[in-house]
């Protein structure tokens, strides 16, 4: 019967406790000959959900081909260990969804949820087979992995397999507690279309990009460019120590949104020198980072964050220039952060529109005292020319807006100034204080 379903386009199977396979090789005159294969020529959607007894598409691992399969969603299938079997596998106990990798050529959207025993998504090489030019997952655009407790790596760390993912646009990884990194160095170089990357609640992940011993020399002279990445969200990663576990240049020319939350090992976003990036001070990026397009920055629940920019970071360094296009900054529950930025960095925030600082227990000032004063700098005025909203809330140790007493703060476009539960705050700069009083009067009417 299965061989006659030539018009079938969608397979959606939910909550069938006893189902083991989709295509049975048992039964009378329609029994499948082992050498045969079954092709579903028009199936473009396969969704299998909550199938505790399911082991494979076909029990005897007869080739099941879906040449037009675009979307594959698997959830709650505890017996599956792979999508396709390891090339060296002769163990009939190992369970995989497909017989070979031909089924994985056309997939554009792959979602895997709550697969308790999934060890590896695609083992070994991505080449489909001898005499077959196609590469598995060469069309993949969206990848979502969630609650995969035994997944130790997503793909093999070798350059031969890395070319299969050059069409990836979006990657989301959540609650994969055996995963230590996401991409190899070779793999990262081919992610030329990646736009969104989200990693949340992964207990042991240490870096986004893993170190590769065999390309050490190249690492020392090269850089990684993620040309299209515009959104990066990292949240709930207790073992995470940095974007890459070696100090090389990371270039993210289109990054617009950066959200960092609950990453206790990070102490700043950008190290000032090679000496502190991966030793005493843990930084998200090395100082060679390029993030010149970032517009939205959120830092939440970062208890060990002692500075956003390294204290000895120069205003003209590559890292400081990253934030000249910032429109909004939100800092919340960062209980080791005593100040937000230096005067030299503050002067670079010419496009800042929204500044919110909330529940930072030890925050003493927004703009710290300059550690090294440049004698050639003639102006002591910091102008937030685009700032419209300022919110300071639940800052019990905040005493001033700017520690440097001889600096003047101006902001002519402010519409809202809100200071709440900041008992030690002496006074805002006069320009901000006038606007606050106007806002309070308006808010009270």
PDB file of N, CA, C and O in Angstrom, residues 361-416:
ATOM      1  N   UNK A 361      22.546  46.053  42.669  1.00  0.00           N
ATOM      2  CA  UNK A 361      22.717  46.306  44.094  1.00  0.00           C
ATOM      3  C   UNK A 361      23.899  47.211  44.428  1.00  0.00           C
ATOM      4  O   UNK A 361      23.824  48.003  45.354  1.00  0.00           O
ATOM      5  N   UNK A 362      25.016  47.081  43.718  1.00  0.00           N
ATOM      6  CA  UNK A 362      26.209  47.846  44.098  1.00  0.00           C
ATOM      7  C   UNK A 362      26.514  49.001  43.148  1.00  0.00           C
ATOM      8  O   UNK A 362      27.537  49.671  43.292  1.00  0.00           O
ATOM      9  N   UNK A 363      25.642  49.261  42.195  1.00  0.00           N
ATOM     10  CA  UNK A 363      25.857  50.356  41.253  1.00  0.00           C
ATOM     11  C   UNK A 363      25.983  51.680  41.999  1.00  0.00           C
ATOM     12  O   UNK A 363      25.089  52.078  42.736  1.00  0.00           O
ATOM     13  N   UNK A 364      27.121  52.373  41.798  1.00  0.00           N
ATOM     14  CA  UNK A 364      27.373  53.628  42.486  1.00  0.00           C
ATOM     15  C   UNK A 364      27.221  54.843  41.576  1.00  0.00           C
ATOM     16  O   UNK A 364      26.831  55.924  42.022  1.00  0.00           O
ATOM     17  N   UNK A 365      27.544  54.672  40.323  1.00  0.00           N
ATOM     18  CA  UNK A 365      27.457  55.772  39.374  1.00  0.00           C
ATOM     19  C   UNK A 365      27.227  55.216  37.979  1.00  0.00           C
ATOM     20  O   UNK A 365      27.584  54.058  37.696  1.00  0.00           O
ATOM     21  N   UNK A 366      26.625  56.007  37.099  1.00  0.00           N
ATOM     22  CA  UNK A 366      26.402  55.555  35.727  1.00  0.00           C
ATOM     23  C   UNK A 366      27.684  55.726  34.912  1.00  0.00           C
ATOM     24  O   UNK A 366      28.143  54.811  34.250  1.00  0.00           O
ATOM     25  N   UNK A 367      28.272  56.911  35.010  1.00  0.00           N
ATOM     26  CA  UNK A 367      29.509  57.210  34.285  1.00  0.00           C
ATOM     27  C   UNK A 367      30.641  57.294  35.301  1.00  0.00           C
ATOM     28  O   UNK A 367      30.639  58.142  36.189  1.00  0.00           O
ATOM     29  N   UNK A 368      31.615  56.402  35.160  1.00  0.00           N
ATOM     30  CA  UNK A 368      32.712  56.316  36.132  1.00  0.00           C
ATOM     31  C   UNK A 368      33.747  57.406  35.886  1.00  0.00           C
ATOM     32  O   UNK A 368      33.709  58.133  34.880  1.00  0.00           O
ATOM     33  N   UNK A 369      34.696  57.483  36.797  1.00  0.00           N
ATOM     34  CA  UNK A 369      35.813  58.403  36.630  1.00  0.00           C
ATOM     35  C   UNK A 369      36.775  57.834  35.594  1.00  0.00           C
ATOM     36  O   UNK A 369      37.053  56.640  35.570  1.00  0.00           O
ATOM     37  N   UNK A 370      37.282  58.711  34.729  1.00  0.00           N
ATOM     38  CA  UNK A 370      38.226  58.281  33.708  1.00  0.00           C
ATOM     39  C   UNK A 370      39.519  57.838  34.367  1.00  0.00           C
ATOM     40  O   UNK A 370      40.093  58.553  35.191  1.00  0.00           O
ATOM     41  N   UNK A 371      39.990  56.637  34.003  1.00  0.00           N
ATOM     42  CA  UNK A 371      41.220  56.130  34.606  1.00  0.00           C
ATOM     43  C   UNK A 371      42.450  56.854  34.081  1.00  0.00           C
ATOM     44  O   UNK A 371      43.374  57.174  34.824  1.00  0.00           O
ATOM     45  N   UNK A 372      42.470  57.110  32.772  1.00  0.00           N
ATOM     46  CA  UNK A 372      43.566  57.847  32.168  1.00  0.00           C
ATOM     47  C   UNK A 372      42.998  58.994  31.358  1.00  0.00           C
ATOM     48  O   UNK A 372      42.284  58.782  30.391  1.00  0.00           O
ATOM     49  N   UNK A 373      43.322  60.214  31.759  1.00  0.00           N
ATOM     50  CA  UNK A 373      42.783  61.392  31.095  1.00  0.00           C
ATOM     51  C   UNK A 373      43.665  61.766  29.922  1.00  0.00           C
ATOM     52  O   UNK A 373      44.880  61.917  30.069  1.00  0.00           O
ATOM     53  N   UNK A 374      43.062  61.910  28.758  1.00  0.00           N
ATOM     54  CA  UNK A 374      43.798  62.327  27.565  1.00  0.00           C
ATOM     55  C   UNK A 374      43.950  63.840  27.587  1.00  0.00           C
ATOM     56  O   UNK A 374      42.969  64.581  27.530  1.00  0.00           O
ATOM     57  N   UNK A 375      45.199  64.285  27.636  1.00  0.00           N
ATOM     58  CA  UNK A 375      45.454  65.723  27.733  1.00  0.00           C
ATOM     59  C   UNK A 375      44.985  66.474  26.488  1.00  0.00           C
ATOM     60  O   UNK A 375      44.721  67.674  26.548  1.00  0.00           O
ATOM     61  N   UNK A 376      44.873  65.772  25.348  1.00  0.00           N
ATOM     62  CA  UNK A 376      44.474  66.444  24.121  1.00  0.00           C
ATOM     63  C   UNK A 376      42.972  66.687  24.052  1.00  0.00           C
ATOM     64  O   UNK A 376      42.502  67.460  23.230  1.00  0.00           O
ATOM     65  N   UNK A 377      42.233  66.012  24.912  1.00  0.00           N
ATOM     66  CA  UNK A 377      40.784  66.188  24.922  1.00  0.00           C
ATOM     67  C   UNK A 377      40.448  67.514  25.595  1.00  0.00           C
ATOM     68  O   UNK A 377      40.810  67.745  26.746  1.00  0.00           O
ATOM     69  N   UNK A 378      39.790  68.385  24.882  1.00  0.00           N
ATOM     70  CA  UNK A 378      39.523  69.728  25.391  1.00  0.00           C
ATOM     71  C   UNK A 378      38.126  69.883  25.972  1.00  0.00           C
ATOM     72  O   UNK A 378      37.869  70.825  26.708  1.00  0.00           O
ATOM     73  N   UNK A 379      37.214  68.998  25.640  1.00  0.00           N
ATOM     74  CA  UNK A 379      35.845  69.145  26.118  1.00  0.00           C
ATOM     75  C   UNK A 379      35.539  68.204  27.275  1.00  0.00           C
ATOM     76  O   UNK A 379      35.962  67.048  27.262  1.00  0.00           O
ATOM     77  N   UNK A 380      34.872  68.750  28.273  1.00  0.00           N
ATOM     78  CA  UNK A 380      34.423  67.951  29.408  1.00  0.00           C
ATOM     79  C   UNK A 380      32.906  67.799  29.392  1.00  0.00           C
ATOM     80  O   UNK A 380      32.285  67.641  30.440  1.00  0.00           O
ATOM     81  N   UNK A 381      32.335  67.880  28.214  1.00  0.00           N
ATOM     82  CA  UNK A 381      30.888  67.776  28.057  1.00  0.00           C
ATOM     83  C   UNK A 381      30.521  66.453  27.402  1.00  0.00           C
ATOM     84  O   UNK A 381      31.105  66.077  26.382  1.00  0.00           O
ATOM     85  N   UNK A 382      29.563  65.766  28.013  1.00  0.00           N
ATOM     86  CA  UNK A 382      29.021  64.526  27.442  1.00  0.00           C
ATOM     87  C   UNK A 382      27.602  64.823  26.983  1.00  0.00           C
ATOM     88  O   UNK A 382      26.749  65.221  27.786  1.00  0.00           O
ATOM     89  N   UNK A 383      27.382  64.675  25.695  1.00  0.00           N
ATOM     90  CA  UNK A 383      26.072  65.019  25.125  1.00  0.00           C
ATOM     91  C   UNK A 383      25.376  63.747  24.662  1.00  0.00           C
ATOM     92  O   UNK A 383      25.852  63.059  23.755  1.00  0.00           O
ATOM     93  N   UNK A 384      24.259  63.440  25.299  1.00  0.00           N
ATOM     94  CA  UNK A 384      23.388  62.351  24.839  1.00  0.00           C
ATOM     95  C   UNK A 384      22.333  62.985  23.930  1.00  0.00           C
ATOM     96  O   UNK A 384      21.195  63.226  24.334  1.00  0.00           O
ATOM     97  N   UNK A 385      22.734  63.241  22.706  1.00  0.00           N
ATOM     98  CA  UNK A 385      21.903  64.065  21.820  1.00  0.00           C
ATOM     99  C   UNK A 385      20.604  63.390  21.400  1.00  0.00           C
ATOM    100  O   UNK A 385      19.644  64.062  21.018  1.00  0.00           O
ATOM    101  N   UNK A 386      20.553  62.040  21.473  1.00  0.00           N
ATOM    102  CA  UNK A 386      19.357  61.322  21.037  1.00  0.00           C
ATOM    103  C   UNK A 386      18.580  60.699  22.203  1.00  0.00           C
ATOM    104  O   UNK A 386      17.522  60.092  21.977  1.00  0.00           O
ATOM    105  N   UNK A 387      19.077  60.833  23.425  1.00  0.00           N
ATOM    106  CA  UNK A 387      18.455  60.168  24.571  1.00  0.00           C
ATOM    107  C   UNK A 387      17.072  60.749  24.847  1.00  0.00           C
ATOM    108  O   UNK A 387      16.917  61.958  25.058  1.00  0.00           O
ATOM    109  N   UNK A 388      16.051  59.860  24.850  1.00  0.00           N
ATOM    110  CA  UNK A 388      14.683  60.297  25.120  1.00  0.00           C
ATOM    111  C   UNK A 388      14.124  59.697  26.405  1.00  0.00           C
ATOM    112  O   UNK A 388      13.229  60.281  27.008  1.00  0.00           O
ATOM    113  N   UNK A 389      14.634  58.530  26.826  1.00  0.00           N
ATOM    114  CA  UNK A 389      14.085  57.859  28.013  1.00  0.00           C
ATOM    115  C   UNK A 389      15.231  57.397  28.922  1.00  0.00           C
ATOM    116  O   UNK A 389      16.127  56.670  28.493  1.00  0.00           O
ATOM    117  N   UNK A 390      15.160  57.821  30.168  1.00  0.00           N
ATOM    118  CA  UNK A 390      16.138  57.429  31.180  1.00  0.00           C
ATOM    119  C   UNK A 390      15.397  56.847  32.370  1.00  0.00           C
ATOM    120  O   UNK A 390      14.503  57.482  32.930  1.00  0.00           O
ATOM    121  N   UNK A 391      15.763  55.619  32.762  1.00  0.00           N
ATOM    122  CA  UNK A 391      15.103  54.957  33.885  1.00  0.00           C
ATOM    123  C   UNK A 391      16.149  54.396  34.835  1.00  0.00           C
ATOM    124  O   UNK A 391      16.976  53.570  34.454  1.00  0.00           O
ATOM    125  N   UNK A 392      16.116  54.872  36.092  1.00  0.00           N
ATOM    126  CA  UNK A 392      16.986  54.377  37.157  1.00  0.00           C
ATOM    127  C   UNK A 392      16.082  53.876  38.271  1.00  0.00           C
ATOM    128  O   UNK A 392      15.347  54.656  38.869  1.00  0.00           O
ATOM    129  N   UNK A 393      16.136  52.569  38.542  1.00  0.00           N
ATOM    130  CA  UNK A 393      15.162  51.996  39.465  1.00  0.00           C
ATOM    131  C   UNK A 393      15.805  50.940  40.361  1.00  0.00           C
ATOM    132  O   UNK A 393      16.566  50.097  39.911  1.00  0.00           O
ATOM    133  N   UNK A 394      15.501  51.027  41.669  1.00  0.00           N
ATOM    134  CA  UNK A 394      15.974  50.053  42.655  1.00  0.00           C
ATOM    135  C   UNK A 394      17.497  49.924  42.620  1.00  0.00           C
ATOM    136  O   UNK A 394      18.060  48.843  42.418  1.00  0.00           O
ATOM    137  N   UNK A 395      18.163  51.070  42.833  1.00  0.00           N
ATOM    138  CA  UNK A 395      19.624  51.130  42.865  1.00  0.00           C
ATOM    139  C   UNK A 395      20.023  51.687  44.235  1.00  0.00           C
ATOM    140  O   UNK A 395      20.234  52.889  44.400  1.00  0.00           O
ATOM    141  N   UNK A 396      20.131  50.824  45.244  1.00  0.00           N
ATOM    142  CA  UNK A 396      20.288  51.296  46.627  1.00  0.00           C
ATOM    143  C   UNK A 396      21.595  52.017  46.917  1.00  0.00           C
ATOM    144  O   UNK A 396      21.688  52.769  47.889  1.00  0.00           O
ATOM    145  N   UNK A 397      22.635  51.818  46.082  1.00  0.00           N
ATOM    146  CA  UNK A 397      23.936  52.453  46.328  1.00  0.00           C
ATOM    147  C   UNK A 397      24.301  53.503  45.288  1.00  0.00           C
ATOM    148  O   UNK A 397      25.423  54.022  45.300  1.00  0.00           O
ATOM    149  N   UNK A 398      23.385  53.835  44.424  1.00  0.00           N
ATOM    150  CA  UNK A 398      23.658  54.855  43.415  1.00  0.00           C
ATOM    151  C   UNK A 398      23.735  56.234  44.073  1.00  0.00           C
ATOM    152  O   UNK A 398      22.795  56.672  44.729  1.00  0.00           O
ATOM    153  N   UNK A 399      24.881  56.911  43.874  1.00  0.00           N
ATOM    154  CA  UNK A 399      25.058  58.237  44.480  1.00  0.00           C
ATOM    155  C   UNK A 399      25.115  59.353  43.449  1.00  0.00           C
ATOM    156  O   UNK A 399      24.804  60.503  43.771  1.00  0.00           O
ATOM    157  N   UNK A 400      25.511  59.033  42.218  1.00  0.00           N
ATOM    158  CA  UNK A 400      25.637  60.093  41.210  1.00  0.00           C
ATOM    159  C   UNK A 400      25.447  59.530  39.816  1.00  0.00           C
ATOM    160  O   UNK A 400      25.571  58.323  39.591  1.00  0.00           O
ATOM    161  N   UNK A 401      25.175  60.425  38.889  1.00  0.00           N
ATOM    162  CA  UNK A 401      25.062  60.025  37.495  1.00  0.00           C
ATOM    163  C   UNK A 401      26.444  59.950  36.857  1.00  0.00           C
ATOM    164  O   UNK A 401      26.743  59.050  36.087  1.00  0.00           O
ATOM    165  N   UNK A 402      27.295  60.900  37.217  1.00  0.00           N
ATOM    166  CA  UNK A 402      28.653  60.942  36.691  1.00  0.00           C
ATOM    167  C   UNK A 402      29.629  61.198  37.831  1.00  0.00           C
ATOM    168  O   UNK A 402      29.491  62.171  38.577  1.00  0.00           O
ATOM    169  N   UNK A 403      30.615  60.309  37.967  1.00  0.00           N
ATOM    170  CA  UNK A 403      31.589  60.421  39.046  1.00  0.00           C
ATOM    171  C   UNK A 403      32.567  61.556  38.803  1.00  0.00           C
ATOM    172  O   UNK A 403      33.075  62.167  39.743  1.00  0.00           O
ATOM    173  N   UNK A 404      32.823  61.856  37.548  1.00  0.00           N
ATOM    174  CA  UNK A 404      33.777  62.905  37.181  1.00  0.00           C
ATOM    175  C   UNK A 404      33.106  64.262  37.395  1.00  0.00           C
ATOM    176  O   UNK A 404      32.245  64.685  36.620  1.00  0.00           O
ATOM    177  N   UNK A 405      33.506  64.960  38.430  1.00  0.00           N
ATOM    178  CA  UNK A 405      32.798  66.169  38.850  1.00  0.00           C
ATOM    179  C   UNK A 405      32.885  67.303  37.841  1.00  0.00           C
ATOM    180  O   UNK A 405      31.999  68.150  37.771  1.00  0.00           O
ATOM    181  N   UNK A 406      33.968  67.354  37.052  1.00  0.00           N
ATOM    182  CA  UNK A 406      34.141  68.478  36.132  1.00  0.00           C
ATOM    183  C   UNK A 406      33.493  68.235  34.767  1.00  0.00           C
ATOM    184  O   UNK A 406      33.727  68.989  33.823  1.00  0.00           O
ATOM    185  N   UNK A 407      32.665  67.202  34.666  1.00  0.00           N
ATOM    186  CA  UNK A 407      31.976  66.926  33.412  1.00  0.00           C
ATOM    187  C   UNK A 407      30.556  67.484  33.430  1.00  0.00           C
ATOM    188  O   UNK A 407      29.876  67.452  34.460  1.00  0.00           O
ATOM    189  N   UNK A 408      30.124  67.965  32.267  1.00  0.00           N
ATOM    190  CA  UNK A 408      28.756  68.444  32.088  1.00  0.00           C
ATOM    191  C   UNK A 408      27.986  67.441  31.246  1.00  0.00           C
ATOM    192  O   UNK A 408      28.482  66.967  30.215  1.00  0.00           O
ATOM    193  N   UNK A 409      26.787  67.089  31.696  1.00  0.00           N
ATOM    194  CA  UNK A 409      25.930  66.137  30.982  1.00  0.00           C
ATOM    195  C   UNK A 409      24.776  66.897  30.343  1.00  0.00           C
ATOM    196  O   UNK A 409      24.082  67.677  31.013  1.00  0.00           O
ATOM    197  N   UNK A 410      24.559  66.681  29.062  1.00  0.00           N
ATOM    198  CA  UNK A 410      23.462  67.344  28.356  1.00  0.00           C
ATOM    199  C   UNK A 410      22.636  66.310  27.603  1.00  0.00           C
ATOM    200  O   UNK A 410      23.165  65.308  27.119  1.00  0.00           O
ATOM    201  N   UNK A 411      21.341  66.610  27.517  1.00  0.00           N
ATOM    202  CA  UNK A 411      20.431  65.747  26.771  1.00  0.00           C
ATOM    203  C   UNK A 411      19.181  66.500  26.411  1.00  0.00           C
ATOM    204  O   UNK A 411      18.230  66.578  27.187  1.00  0.00           O
ATOM    205  N   UNK A 412      19.158  67.089  25.255  1.00  0.00           N
ATOM    206  CA  UNK A 412      18.084  68.033  24.900  1.00  0.00           C
ATOM    207  C   UNK A 412      16.802  67.359  24.434  1.00  0.00           C
ATOM    208  O   UNK A 412      15.762  68.015  24.369  1.00  0.00           O
ATOM    209  N   UNK A 413      16.825  66.062  24.127  1.00  0.00           N
ATOM    210  CA  UNK A 413      15.637  65.402  23.580  1.00  0.00           C
ATOM    211  C   UNK A 413      14.939  64.502  24.602  1.00  0.00           C
ATOM    212  O   UNK A 413      14.035  63.757  24.249  1.00  0.00           O
ATOM    213  N   UNK A 414      15.344  64.576  25.845  1.00  0.00           N
ATOM    214  CA  UNK A 414      14.735  63.731  26.864  1.00  0.00           C
ATOM    215  C   UNK A 414      13.248  64.022  27.027  1.00  0.00           C
ATOM    216  O   UNK A 414      12.830  65.170  27.153  1.00  0.00           O
ATOM    217  N   UNK A 415      12.462  62.946  27.017  1.00  0.00           N
ATOM    218  CA  UNK A 415      11.019  63.061  27.225  1.00  0.00           C
ATOM    219  C   UNK A 415      10.596  62.465  28.560  1.00  0.00           C
ATOM    220  O   UNK A 415       9.596  62.876  29.134  1.00  0.00           O
ATOM    221  N   UNK A 416      11.367  61.467  29.036  1.00  0.00           N
ATOM    222  CA  UNK A 416      11.000  60.786  30.279  1.00  0.00           C
ATOM    223  C   UNK A 416      12.252  60.517  31.106  1.00  0.00           C
ATOM    224  O   UNK A 416      13.213  59.912  30.629  1.00  0.00           O
TER     225      UNK A 416
END
